[in-house]
Amino acid sequence: MRIFTATLMTETNTFSTMPTGLKAFESIGVLHGRDGELPEGPLTDAMLLWGALAQRDSHEIVHSLATFAPPAGRTVRSVYEAFRDEILDDFAGGEPFDLVLLNLHGAMAAEGYDDCEGDLIRRLRDLSKNPVKIGAVLDLHCHLTDEMISQADLLITYKEYPHTDPLDRAQELYDLLLAAAEGKITPTMAAADLPIVNFWATGAQPMRGFVDRMTALESRDGVLSVSFAHGFPWGDVSPGAARTLVVTDDDPELASRMARDLTHELWGMRRETAFQGTTIEEALDAVGCGEGLIVIADTADNTGGGAPGDSTFVLARAIERGVRDLALGPLWDPTAAQICHDAGLGAIIDLRVGGKTGPTSGDPLDLRVTVRGLADNLRQTVPHGAGQTISMGPSAWIEVDGVHIVICSVRMQTYAPDLFTNIGLPLEAMRFAVVKSTNHFRAGFDRIAVRTTFLLGPGAIAGDFENFSYLKRTNLFWPKVGQIGPEFT
Ligand SMILES: [Zn+2]
């Protein structure tokens, strides 16, 4: 067999005012197929796995583009089209292929394209002269479109959020698509819409049980794969929805019935699984509750969902209320970080902090700050890795009357407590840690927090879904609407 692979990923927050351009992809990496051996890392791990499996099974493999950009606004049209056309050219130039294995996000939108993945898969299908089998692994925060489903032979989404299972899903895609190319199975996909907008973490019940049931269903006769595509609430694209997807071995009726049953199960759990959050005031009121560190997750400014990472809503209220022993970070403000470095350690300066990207970041704050720590290249540990760290660039720790802020030059969410401690900020002396993250911080912070509070907003990715008003997607969704059609009551 001849196998073709590519990785093209970003998660698009269509409400973001920050376009995703070439520099954003280059910040993680742009690897061209002709560049030879793939280096190890999160960008290439799926393709490296497929390469190792192909070598084991004596199949020939051709790697095309591998690139990824941090979540932000729509990808610049020319950037998306250049990446897409590079993959198409590599494919056409290397034909014939028996298998196409794609590592995609599923919620990538560009200027003029609401469904980049559907567009790419359709063009690959149109180009192929052979009866090639095309499959993709998708992030579960994807918009699983009819275009993708009709043009691909097999789609599999991650099951876990936080995402701990992309490589397990990549392995399944390889195994199943290879079996399909060899004529051993006939993957048959059916999806069903779930009219809910939510953020479903899978670590806690009842979602843990739901994910385990999906896995168990895959061992039933005739069932090949079961996915729940959560959708991406901050992608206002058409179509955009949460969907279940069941792949059977040539049994469309079974696939449809199971997909529908799973949506009803999720609908029945909607109140228990709804994203629960508090207001900033409620979170800061917790000052009197016992000893230990209280973690406040500023979910609405999580760069992992496309938010800027420079919002000042929590910071402003903490200072106004006179809260002390509060650490907040990272706050993305390269200019402020540079000014702190110029001023030097121990300097007391007037500094404009945060709030620079747009209205969803709040107002910039003009503060008299003390520069308490400086780092040329602050690093924090990434979750679910083997101790790998990631650069936050030139950074500064500043203090305003007991409120401590870690300002960074690289736009990134909070992953681990060493974001604070690596610049010298003693977290053990703090009452509050405000982290800009929704879920990925938990691996590092849960073991040191006595309590964790999730904020609903305000911010670029606020979680008050009942107040959402989409222009392209349907607004018939729970919790905005209580009853949707005769099926979901
Ligand atoms: Zn995701």
Tab-separated table of N, CA and C in Angstrom, residues 18-167:
chain	number	residue	atom	x	y	z
A	18	MET	N	-8.217	38.865	16.146
A	18	MET	CA	-6.819	38.602	15.784
A	18	MET	C	-6.756	37.600	14.640
A	19	PRO	N	-6.437	38.030	13.427
A	19	PRO	CA	-6.355	37.078	12.315
A	19	PRO	C	-5.230	36.077	12.538
A	20	THR	N	-5.396	34.864	12.026
A	20	THR	CA	-4.347	33.852	12.107
A	20	THR	C	-3.571	33.890	10.794
A	21	GLY	N	-2.360	34.433	10.848
A	21	GLY	CA	-1.533	34.570	9.648
A	21	GLY	C	-0.384	33.584	9.654
A	22	LEU	N	0.499	33.725	8.688
A	22	LEU	CA	1.618	32.792	8.532
A	22	LEU	C	2.492	32.745	9.788
A	23	LYS	N	2.704	33.916	10.401
A	23	LYS	CA	3.558	33.979	11.602
A	23	LYS	C	3.010	33.080	12.709
A	24	ALA	N	1.681	33.011	12.835
A	24	ALA	CA	1.087	32.174	13.886
A	24	ALA	C	1.425	30.701	13.647
A	25	PHE	N	1.363	30.257	12.386
A	25	PHE	CA	1.731	28.863	12.077
A	25	PHE	C	3.226	28.661	12.301
A	26	GLU	N	4.027	29.648	11.889
A	26	GLU	CA	5.481	29.522	12.051
A	26	GLU	C	5.886	29.490	13.521
A	27	SER	N	5.055	30.079	14.398
A	27	SER	CA	5.405	30.087	15.827
A	27	SER	C	5.411	28.675	16.400
A	28	ILE	N	4.645	27.781	15.814
A	28	ILE	CA	4.658	26.372	16.253
A	28	ILE	C	5.537	25.545	15.309
A	29	GLY	N	5.387	25.798	14.007
A	29	GLY	CA	6.217	25.081	13.047
A	29	GLY	C	5.505	24.875	11.723
A	30	VAL	N	6.231	25.011	10.640
A	30	VAL	CA	5.729	24.703	9.297
A	30	VAL	C	6.743	23.748	8.674
A	31	LEU	N	6.380	22.477	8.580
A	31	LEU	CA	7.293	21.465	8.043
A	31	LEU	C	6.775	21.011	6.693
A	32	HIS	N	7.599	21.149	5.686
A	32	HIS	CA	7.186	20.758	4.342
A	32	HIS	C	7.586	19.304	4.097
A	33	GLY	N	6.781	18.636	3.308
A	33	GLY	CA	6.995	17.213	3.078
A	33	GLY	C	8.368	16.891	2.524
A	34	ARG	N	8.875	17.791	1.709
A	34	ARG	CA	10.157	17.509	1.057
A	34	ARG	C	11.348	17.777	1.980
A	35	ASP	N	11.074	18.217	3.226
A	35	ASP	CA	12.161	18.560	4.135
A	35	ASP	C	12.828	17.349	4.775
A	36	GLY	N	12.420	16.161	4.412
A	36	GLY	CA	13.090	14.957	4.909
A	36	GLY	C	12.495	14.435	6.190
A	37	GLU	N	13.362	13.888	7.062
A	37	GLU	CA	12.931	13.257	8.311
A	37	GLU	C	12.107	14.217	9.159
A	38	LEU	N	11.021	13.725	9.755
A	38	LEU	CA	10.215	14.568	10.632
A	38	LEU	C	10.856	14.635	12.013
A	39	PRO	N	10.973	15.841	12.576
A	39	PRO	CA	11.464	15.923	13.958
A	39	PRO	C	10.375	15.466	14.932
A	40	GLU	N	10.773	15.056	16.128
A	40	GLU	CA	9.791	14.634	17.127
A	40	GLU	C	9.145	15.845	17.777
A	41	GLY	N	7.885	15.699	18.189
A	41	GLY	CA	7.199	16.793	18.874
A	41	GLY	C	5.711	16.674	18.663
A	42	PRO	N	4.924	17.502	19.382
A	42	PRO	CA	3.467	17.417	19.285
A	42	PRO	C	2.943	17.652	17.863
A	43	LEU	N	3.681	18.471	17.092
A	43	LEU	CA	3.239	18.777	15.727
A	43	LEU	C	3.286	17.544	14.825
A	44	THR	N	4.208	16.666	15.077
A	44	THR	CA	4.452	15.554	14.151
A	44	THR	C	4.103	14.185	14.741
A	45	ASP	N	3.618	14.137	15.997
A	45	ASP	CA	3.526	12.811	16.633
A	45	ASP	C	2.563	11.863	15.913
A	46	ALA	N	1.467	12.385	15.369
A	46	ALA	CA	0.547	11.500	14.650
A	46	ALA	C	1.213	10.956	13.383
A	47	MET	N	1.894	11.831	12.645
A	47	MET	CA	2.535	11.394	11.398
A	47	MET	C	3.692	10.421	11.681
A	48	LEU	N	4.417	10.673	12.773
A	48	LEU	CA	5.494	9.750	13.138
A	48	LEU	C	4.932	8.381	13.512
A	49	LEU	N	3.806	8.389	14.228
A	49	LEU	CA	3.158	7.114	14.575
A	49	LEU	C	2.753	6.371	13.306
A	50	TRP	N	2.115	7.096	12.366
A	50	TRP	CA	1.696	6.451	11.111
A	50	TRP	C	2.905	5.937	10.342
A	51	GLY	N	4.011	6.706	10.399
A	51	GLY	CA	5.236	6.271	9.726
A	51	GLY	C	5.762	4.970	10.316
A	52	ALA	N	5.758	4.902	11.660
A	52	ALA	CA	6.264	3.693	12.330
A	52	ALA	C	5.370	2.491	12.012
A	53	LEU	N	4.057	2.711	11.986
A	53	LEU	CA	3.131	1.608	11.693
A	53	LEU	C	3.304	1.139	10.250
A	54	ALA	N	3.479	2.104	9.337
A	54	ALA	CA	3.654	1.750	7.925
A	54	ALA	C	4.935	0.944	7.722
A	55	GLN	N	5.995	1.380	8.437
A	55	GLN	CA	7.263	0.657	8.334
A	55	GLN	C	7.107	-0.781	8.869
A	56	ARG	N	6.412	-0.892	10.006
A	56	ARG	CA	6.175	-2.217	10.603
A	56	ARG	C	5.450	-3.138	9.613
A	57	ASP	N	4.485	-2.535	8.890
A	57	ASP	CA	3.642	-3.337	8.000
A	57	ASP	C	4.155	-3.345	6.557
A	58	SER	N	5.336	-2.779	6.338
A	58	SER	CA	5.964	-2.742	5.007
A	58	SER	C	5.117	-2.001	3.972
A	59	HIS	N	4.538	-0.868	4.386
A	59	HIS	CA	3.840	0.009	3.449
A	59	HIS	C	4.708	1.238	3.194
A	60	GLU	N	4.522	1.820	2.018
A	60	GLU	CA	5.278	3.028	1.689
A	60	GLU	C	4.487	4.243	2.175
A	61	ILE	N	5.171	5.215	2.784
A	61	ILE	CA	4.463	6.389	3.310
A	61	ILE	C	5.108	7.668	2.795
A	62	VAL	N	4.278	8.644	2.429
A	62	VAL	CA	4.747	9.947	1.954
A	62	VAL	C	4.136	11.015	2.854
A	63	HIS	N	5.001	11.784	3.541
A	63	HIS	CA	4.516	12.851	4.415
A	63	HIS	C	4.471	14.168	3.651
A	64	SER	N	3.328	14.843	3.738
A	64	SER	CA	3.206	16.189	3.174
A	64	SER	C	3.362	17.199	4.308
A	65	LEU	N	2.678	18.309	4.203
A	65	LEU	CA	2.809	19.423	5.152
A	65	LEU	C	2.429	19.012	6.578
A	66	ALA	N	3.137	19.581	7.558
A	66	ALA	CA	2.711	19.512	8.961
A	66	ALA	C	2.792	20.917	9.528
A	67	THR	N	1.641	21.464	9.932
A	67	THR	CA	1.661	22.796	10.534
A	67	THR	C	0.472	22.975	11.457
A	68	PHE	N	0.641	23.876	12.407
A	68	PHE	CA	-0.355	24.096	13.455
A	68	PHE	C	-0.223	25.538	13.906
A	69	ALA	N	-1.340	26.203	14.165
A	69	ALA	CA	-1.298	27.570	14.708
A	69	ALA	C	-2.116	27.613	15.989
A	70	PRO	N	-1.687	28.411	16.979
A	70	PRO	CA	-2.495	28.568	18.190
A	70	PRO	C	-3.862	29.153	17.820
A	71	PRO	N	-4.909	28.797	18.565
A	71	PRO	CA	-6.245	29.297	18.254
A	71	PRO	C	-6.309	30.824	18.268
A	72	ALA	N	-6.995	31.367	17.289
A	72	ALA	CA	-7.265	32.817	17.208
A	72	ALA	C	-8.372	32.987	16.166
A	73	GLY	N	-8.400	34.164	15.513
A	73	GLY	CA	-9.450	34.426	14.533
A	73	GLY	C	-9.245	33.656	13.233
A	74	ARG	N	-10.090	33.957	12.238
A	74	ARG	CA	-10.027	33.246	10.952
A	74	ARG	C	-8.621	33.280	10.363
A	75	THR	N	-8.229	32.184	9.742
A	75	THR	CA	-6.943	32.129	9.059
A	75	THR	C	-7.019	33.025	7.818
A	76	VAL	N	-5.935	33.741	7.580
A	76	VAL	CA	-5.852	34.611	6.400
A	76	VAL	C	-6.032	33.737	5.154
A	77	ARG	N	-6.862	34.216	4.223
A	77	ARG	CA	-7.256	33.389	3.086
A	77	ARG	C	-6.060	32.839	2.304
A	78	SER	N	-5.121	33.724	1.997
A	78	SER	CA	-3.986	33.295	1.162
A	78	SER	C	-3.126	32.266	1.901
A	79	VAL	N	-3.077	32.371	3.225
A	79	VAL	CA	-2.279	31.424	4.020
A	79	VAL	C	-2.930	30.043	3.970
A	80	TYR	N	-4.245	29.994	4.206
A	80	TYR	CA	-4.933	28.709	4.132
A	80	TYR	C	-4.809	28.098	2.733
A	81	GLU	N	-5.042	28.914	1.716
A	81	GLU	CA	-5.032	28.370	0.348
A	81	GLU	C	-3.643	27.853	-0.036
A	82	ALA	N	-2.601	28.539	0.443
A	82	ALA	CA	-1.233	28.081	0.136
A	82	ALA	C	-0.963	26.732	0.812
A	83	PHE	N	-1.359	26.595	2.068
A	83	PHE	CA	-1.159	25.320	2.768
A	83	PHE	C	-1.959	24.204	2.092
A	84	ARG	N	-3.222	24.506	1.815
A	84	ARG	CA	-4.088	23.508	1.174
A	84	ARG	C	-3.508	23.067	-0.166
A	85	ASP	N	-3.090	24.048	-0.963
A	85	ASP	CA	-2.595	23.716	-2.303
A	85	ASP	C	-1.275	22.960	-2.244
A	86	GLU	N	-0.491	23.233	-1.203
A	86	GLU	CA	0.755	22.469	-1.036
A	86	GLU	C	0.424	20.986	-0.781
A	87	ILE	N	-0.563	20.744	0.061
A	87	ILE	CA	-0.965	19.352	0.324
A	87	ILE	C	-1.503	18.717	-0.964
A	88	LEU	N	-2.327	19.453	-1.687
A	88	LEU	CA	-2.914	18.915	-2.928
A	88	LEU	C	-1.832	18.630	-3.971
A	89	ASP	N	-0.850	19.534	-4.076
A	89	ASP	CA	0.239	19.337	-5.040
A	89	ASP	C	1.074	18.113	-4.675
A	90	ASP	N	1.387	17.978	-3.359
A	90	ASP	CA	2.152	16.806	-2.912
A	90	ASP	C	1.384	15.521	-3.232
A	91	PHE	N	0.071	15.591	-3.040
A	91	PHE	CA	-0.768	14.405	-3.287
A	91	PHE	C	-0.775	14.059	-4.779
A	92	ALA	N	-1.060	15.077	-5.596
A	92	ALA	CA	-1.146	14.835	-7.041
A	92	ALA	C	0.200	14.378	-7.603
A	93	GLY	N	1.282	14.955	-7.063
A	93	GLY	CA	2.610	14.607	-7.556
A	93	GLY	C	3.063	13.221	-7.155
A	94	GLY	N	2.463	12.666	-6.121
A	94	GLY	CA	2.906	11.367	-5.623
A	94	GLY	C	1.968	10.223	-5.927
A	95	GLU	N	0.883	10.512	-6.619
A	95	GLU	CA	-0.125	9.468	-6.911
A	95	GLU	C	0.494	8.283	-7.653
A	96	PRO	N	-0.057	7.096	-7.570
A	96	PRO	CA	-1.311	6.773	-6.878
A	96	PRO	C	-1.097	6.417	-5.406
A	97	PHE	N	-2.098	6.775	-4.568
A	97	PHE	CA	-2.093	6.384	-3.150
A	97	PHE	C	-3.299	5.488	-2.872
A	98	ASP	N	-3.145	4.632	-1.872
A	98	ASP	CA	-4.264	3.790	-1.439
A	98	ASP	C	-4.966	4.367	-0.222
A	99	LEU	N	-4.188	5.122	0.583
A	99	LEU	CA	-4.707	5.639	1.847
A	99	LEU	C	-4.267	7.086	2.027
A	100	VAL	N	-5.184	7.924	2.547
A	100	VAL	CA	-4.818	9.272	2.973
A	100	VAL	C	-5.167	9.390	4.451
A	101	LEU	N	-4.167	9.671	5.279
A	101	LEU	CA	-4.368	9.837	6.722
A	101	LEU	C	-4.127	11.298	7.068
A	102	LEU	N	-5.174	11.969	7.537
A	102	LEU	CA	-5.070	13.405	7.819
A	102	LEU	C	-5.201	13.664	9.313
A	103	ASN	N	-4.377	14.560	9.808
A	103	ASN	CA	-4.422	14.989	11.199
A	103	ASN	C	-4.925	16.433	11.184
A	104	LEU	N	-6.221	16.621	11.483
A	104	LEU	CA	-6.867	17.926	11.325
A	104	LEU	C	-7.521	18.343	12.640
A	105	HIS	N	-7.958	19.606	12.696
A	105	HIS	CA	-8.689	20.029	13.898
A	105	HIS	C	-10.190	19.831	13.707
A	106	GLY	N	-10.722	20.401	12.652
A	106	GLY	CA	-12.163	20.275	12.404
A	106	GLY	C	-12.928	21.554	12.688
A	107	ALA	N	-12.261	22.542	13.311
A	107	ALA	CA	-12.930	23.837	13.520
A	107	ALA	C	-12.061	24.953	12.951
A	108	MET	N	-11.416	24.639	11.817
A	108	MET	CA	-10.577	25.651	11.162
A	108	MET	C	-11.426	26.400	10.139
A	109	ALA	N	-11.465	27.716	10.286
A	109	ALA	CA	-12.168	28.556	9.318
A	109	ALA	C	-11.182	29.608	8.810
A	110	ALA	N	-11.308	29.936	7.544
A	110	ALA	CA	-10.462	30.972	6.956
A	110	ALA	C	-11.370	32.034	6.351
A	111	GLU	N	-10.788	33.145	5.951
A	111	GLU	CA	-11.582	34.156	5.251
A	111	GLU	C	-12.158	33.492	3.993
A	112	GLY	N	-13.460	33.470	3.888
A	112	GLY	CA	-14.099	32.865	2.713
A	112	GLY	C	-14.341	31.366	2.851
A	113	TYR	N	-13.900	30.761	3.934
A	113	TYR	CA	-14.102	29.313	4.136
A	113	TYR	C	-14.582	29.059	5.563
A	114	ASP	N	-15.791	28.566	5.723
A	114	ASP	CA	-16.279	28.187	7.054
A	114	ASP	C	-15.819	26.788	7.437
A	115	ASP	N	-15.485	25.982	6.444
A	115	ASP	CA	-15.173	24.567	6.704
A	115	ASP	C	-13.912	24.195	5.913
A	116	CYS	N	-12.765	24.581	6.456
A	116	CYS	CA	-11.505	24.319	5.747
A	116	CYS	C	-11.285	22.815	5.582
A	117	GLU	N	-11.613	22.031	6.596
A	117	GLU	CA	-11.344	20.597	6.529
A	117	GLU	C	-12.196	19.938	5.448
A	118	GLY	N	-13.478	20.347	5.370
A	118	GLY	CA	-14.356	19.802	4.330
A	118	GLY	C	-13.843	20.162	2.946
A	119	ASP	N	-13.365	21.390	2.817
A	119	ASP	CA	-12.817	21.869	1.541
A	119	ASP	C	-11.593	21.040	1.145
A	120	LEU	N	-10.696	20.810	2.094
A	120	LEU	CA	-9.474	20.044	1.808
A	120	LEU	C	-9.800	18.601	1.423
A	121	ILE	N	-10.668	17.981	2.195
A	121	ILE	CA	-10.986	16.564	1.937
A	121	ILE	C	-11.668	16.414	0.570
A	122	ARG	N	-12.590	17.342	0.252
A	122	ARG	CA	-13.291	17.262	-1.043
A	122	ARG	C	-12.315	17.413	-2.207
A	123	ARG	N	-11.374	18.345	-2.062
A	123	ARG	CA	-10.411	18.560	-3.156
A	123	ARG	C	-9.480	17.355	-3.329
A	124	LEU	N	-9.117	16.734	-2.207
A	124	LEU	CA	-8.304	15.515	-2.316
A	124	LEU	C	-9.097	14.423	-3.040
A	125	ARG	N	-10.353	14.312	-2.677
A	125	ARG	CA	-11.228	13.314	-3.314
A	125	ARG	C	-11.336	13.586	-4.812
A	126	ASP	N	-11.541	14.871	-5.160
A	126	ASP	CA	-11.702	15.233	-6.575
A	126	ASP	C	-10.426	14.942	-7.371
A	127	LEU	N	-9.263	15.129	-6.720
A	127	LEU	CA	-7.983	14.951	-7.403
A	127	LEU	C	-7.637	13.489	-7.640
A	128	SER	N	-8.106	12.630	-6.737
A	128	SER	CA	-7.601	11.253	-6.739
A	128	SER	C	-8.112	10.495	-7.962
A	129	LYS	N	-7.181	9.840	-8.629
A	129	LYS	CA	-7.551	9.075	-9.816
A	129	LYS	C	-7.905	7.646	-9.416
A	130	ASN	N	-7.431	7.233	-8.234
A	130	ASN	CA	-7.658	5.865	-7.750
A	130	ASN	C	-8.784	5.847	-6.719
A	131	PRO	N	-9.318	4.694	-6.415
A	131	PRO	CA	-10.318	4.607	-5.342
A	131	PRO	C	-9.639	4.672	-3.976
A	132	VAL	N	-9.058	5.825	-3.661
A	132	VAL	CA	-8.286	5.997	-2.438
A	132	VAL	C	-9.222	6.089	-1.228
A	133	LYS	N	-8.758	5.592	-0.087
A	133	LYS	CA	-9.514	5.715	1.165
A	133	LYS	C	-8.974	6.924	1.929
A	134	ILE	N	-9.859	7.856	2.260
A	134	ILE	CA	-9.453	9.084	2.944
A	134	ILE	C	-10.035	9.092	4.350
A	135	GLY	N	-9.170	9.316	5.335
A	135	GLY	CA	-9.630	9.379	6.718
A	135	GLY	C	-8.945	10.491	7.469
A	136	ALA	N	-9.585	10.944	8.563
A	136	ALA	CA	-8.997	12.029	9.362
A	136	ALA	C	-9.278	11.814	10.835
A	137	VAL	N	-8.302	12.219	11.640
A	137	VAL	CA	-8.500	12.356	13.084
A	137	VAL	C	-8.806	13.825	13.347
A	138	LEU	N	-9.841	14.071	14.153
A	138	LEU	CA	-10.267	15.437	14.427
A	138	LEU	C	-10.271	15.697	15.933
A	139	ASP	N	-9.979	16.940	16.324
A	139	ASP	CA	-10.179	17.371	17.704
A	139	ASP	C	-11.684	17.281	18.000
A	140	LEU	N	-12.041	16.939	19.231
A	140	LEU	CA	-13.486	16.836	19.515
A	140	LEU	C	-14.185	18.183	19.514
A	141	HIS	N	-13.412	19.283	19.557
A	141	HIS	CA	-14.028	20.608	19.453
A	141	HIS	C	-14.177	21.015	17.987
A	142	CYS	N	-14.664	20.105	17.191
A	142	CYS	CA	-14.769	20.352	15.744
A	142	CYS	C	-16.220	20.577	15.343
A	143	HIS	N	-16.396	21.180	14.186
A	143	HIS	CA	-17.712	21.236	13.554
A	143	HIS	C	-17.722	20.091	12.535
A	144	LEU	N	-18.383	19.038	12.880
A	144	LEU	CA	-18.378	17.853	12.020
A	144	LEU	C	-19.414	18.084	10.910
A	145	THR	N	-18.947	18.449	9.727
A	145	THR	CA	-19.885	18.877	8.691
A	145	THR	C	-20.275	17.714	7.771
A	146	ASP	N	-21.407	17.896	7.099
A	146	ASP	CA	-21.844	16.894	6.124
A	146	ASP	C	-20.832	16.769	4.992
A	147	GLU	N	-20.188	17.894	4.650
A	147	GLU	CA	-19.168	17.865	3.593
A	147	GLU	C	-18.031	16.912	3.973
A	148	MET	N	-17.558	17.040	5.204
A	148	MET	CA	-16.481	16.137	5.654
A	148	MET	C	-16.957	14.686	5.622
A	149	ILE	N	-18.155	14.464	6.135
A	149	ILE	CA	-18.648	13.081	6.254
A	149	ILE	C	-18.879	12.460	4.875
A	150	SER	N	-19.380	13.270	3.947
A	150	SER	CA	-19.693	12.696	2.629
A	150	SER	C	-18.426	12.464	1.801
A	151	GLN	N	-17.385	13.246	2.045
A	151	GLN	CA	-16.174	13.140	1.227
A	151	GLN	C	-15.117	12.196	1.812
A	152	ALA	N	-15.175	11.984	3.140
A	152	ALA	CA	-14.183	11.094	3.772
A	152	ALA	C	-14.765	9.687	3.879
A	153	ASP	N	-13.870	8.713	3.977
A	153	ASP	CA	-14.316	7.341	4.229
A	153	ASP	C	-14.449	7.070	5.719
A	154	LEU	N	-13.664	7.799	6.505
A	154	LEU	CA	-13.652	7.520	7.938
A	154	LEU	C	-13.183	8.758	8.695
A	155	LEU	N	-13.953	9.149	9.713
A	155	LEU	CA	-13.571	10.257	10.594
A	155	LEU	C	-13.649	9.762	12.032
A	156	ILE	N	-12.666	10.155	12.817
A	156	ILE	CA	-12.630	9.773	14.231
A	156	ILE	C	-12.255	11.012	15.032
A	157	THR	N	-13.035	11.336	16.067
A	157	THR	CA	-12.649	12.476	16.917
A	157	THR	C	-12.031	11.960	18.209
A	158	TYR	N	-11.250	12.852	18.852
A	158	TYR	CA	-10.757	12.530	20.191
A	158	TYR	C	-11.977	12.242	21.073
A	159	LYS	N	-11.762	11.439	22.106
A	159	LYS	CA	-12.841	11.194	23.076
A	159	LYS	C	-12.641	11.978	24.366
A	160	GLU	N	-11.418	12.408	24.627
A	160	GLU	CA	-11.093	12.965	25.943
A	160	GLU	C	-10.842	14.475	25.877
A	161	TYR	N	-11.389	15.186	26.870
A	161	TYR	CA	-11.072	16.593	27.066
A	161	TYR	C	-10.821	16.830	28.537
A	162	PRO	N	-9.587	17.120	28.997
A	162	PRO	CA	-8.387	17.435	28.205
A	162	PRO	C	-8.002	16.302	27.247
A	163	HIS	N	-7.333	16.708	26.156
A	163	HIS	CA	-7.066	15.777	25.058
A	163	HIS	C	-5.873	14.885	25.381
A	164	THR	N	-6.145	13.729	25.927
A	164	THR	CA	-5.072	12.797	26.286
A	164	THR	C	-4.967	11.643	25.296
A	165	ASP	N	-5.848	11.621	24.292
A	165	ASP	CA	-5.943	10.418	23.456
A	165	ASP	C	-5.749	10.602	21.947
A	166	PRO	N	-5.146	11.716	21.465
A	166	PRO	CA	-5.017	11.848	19.999
A	166	PRO	C	-4.263	10.689	19.346
A	167	LEU	N	-3.228	10.183	20.004
A	167	LEU	CA	-2.458	9.112	19.366
A	167	LEU	C	-3.229	7.791	19.354
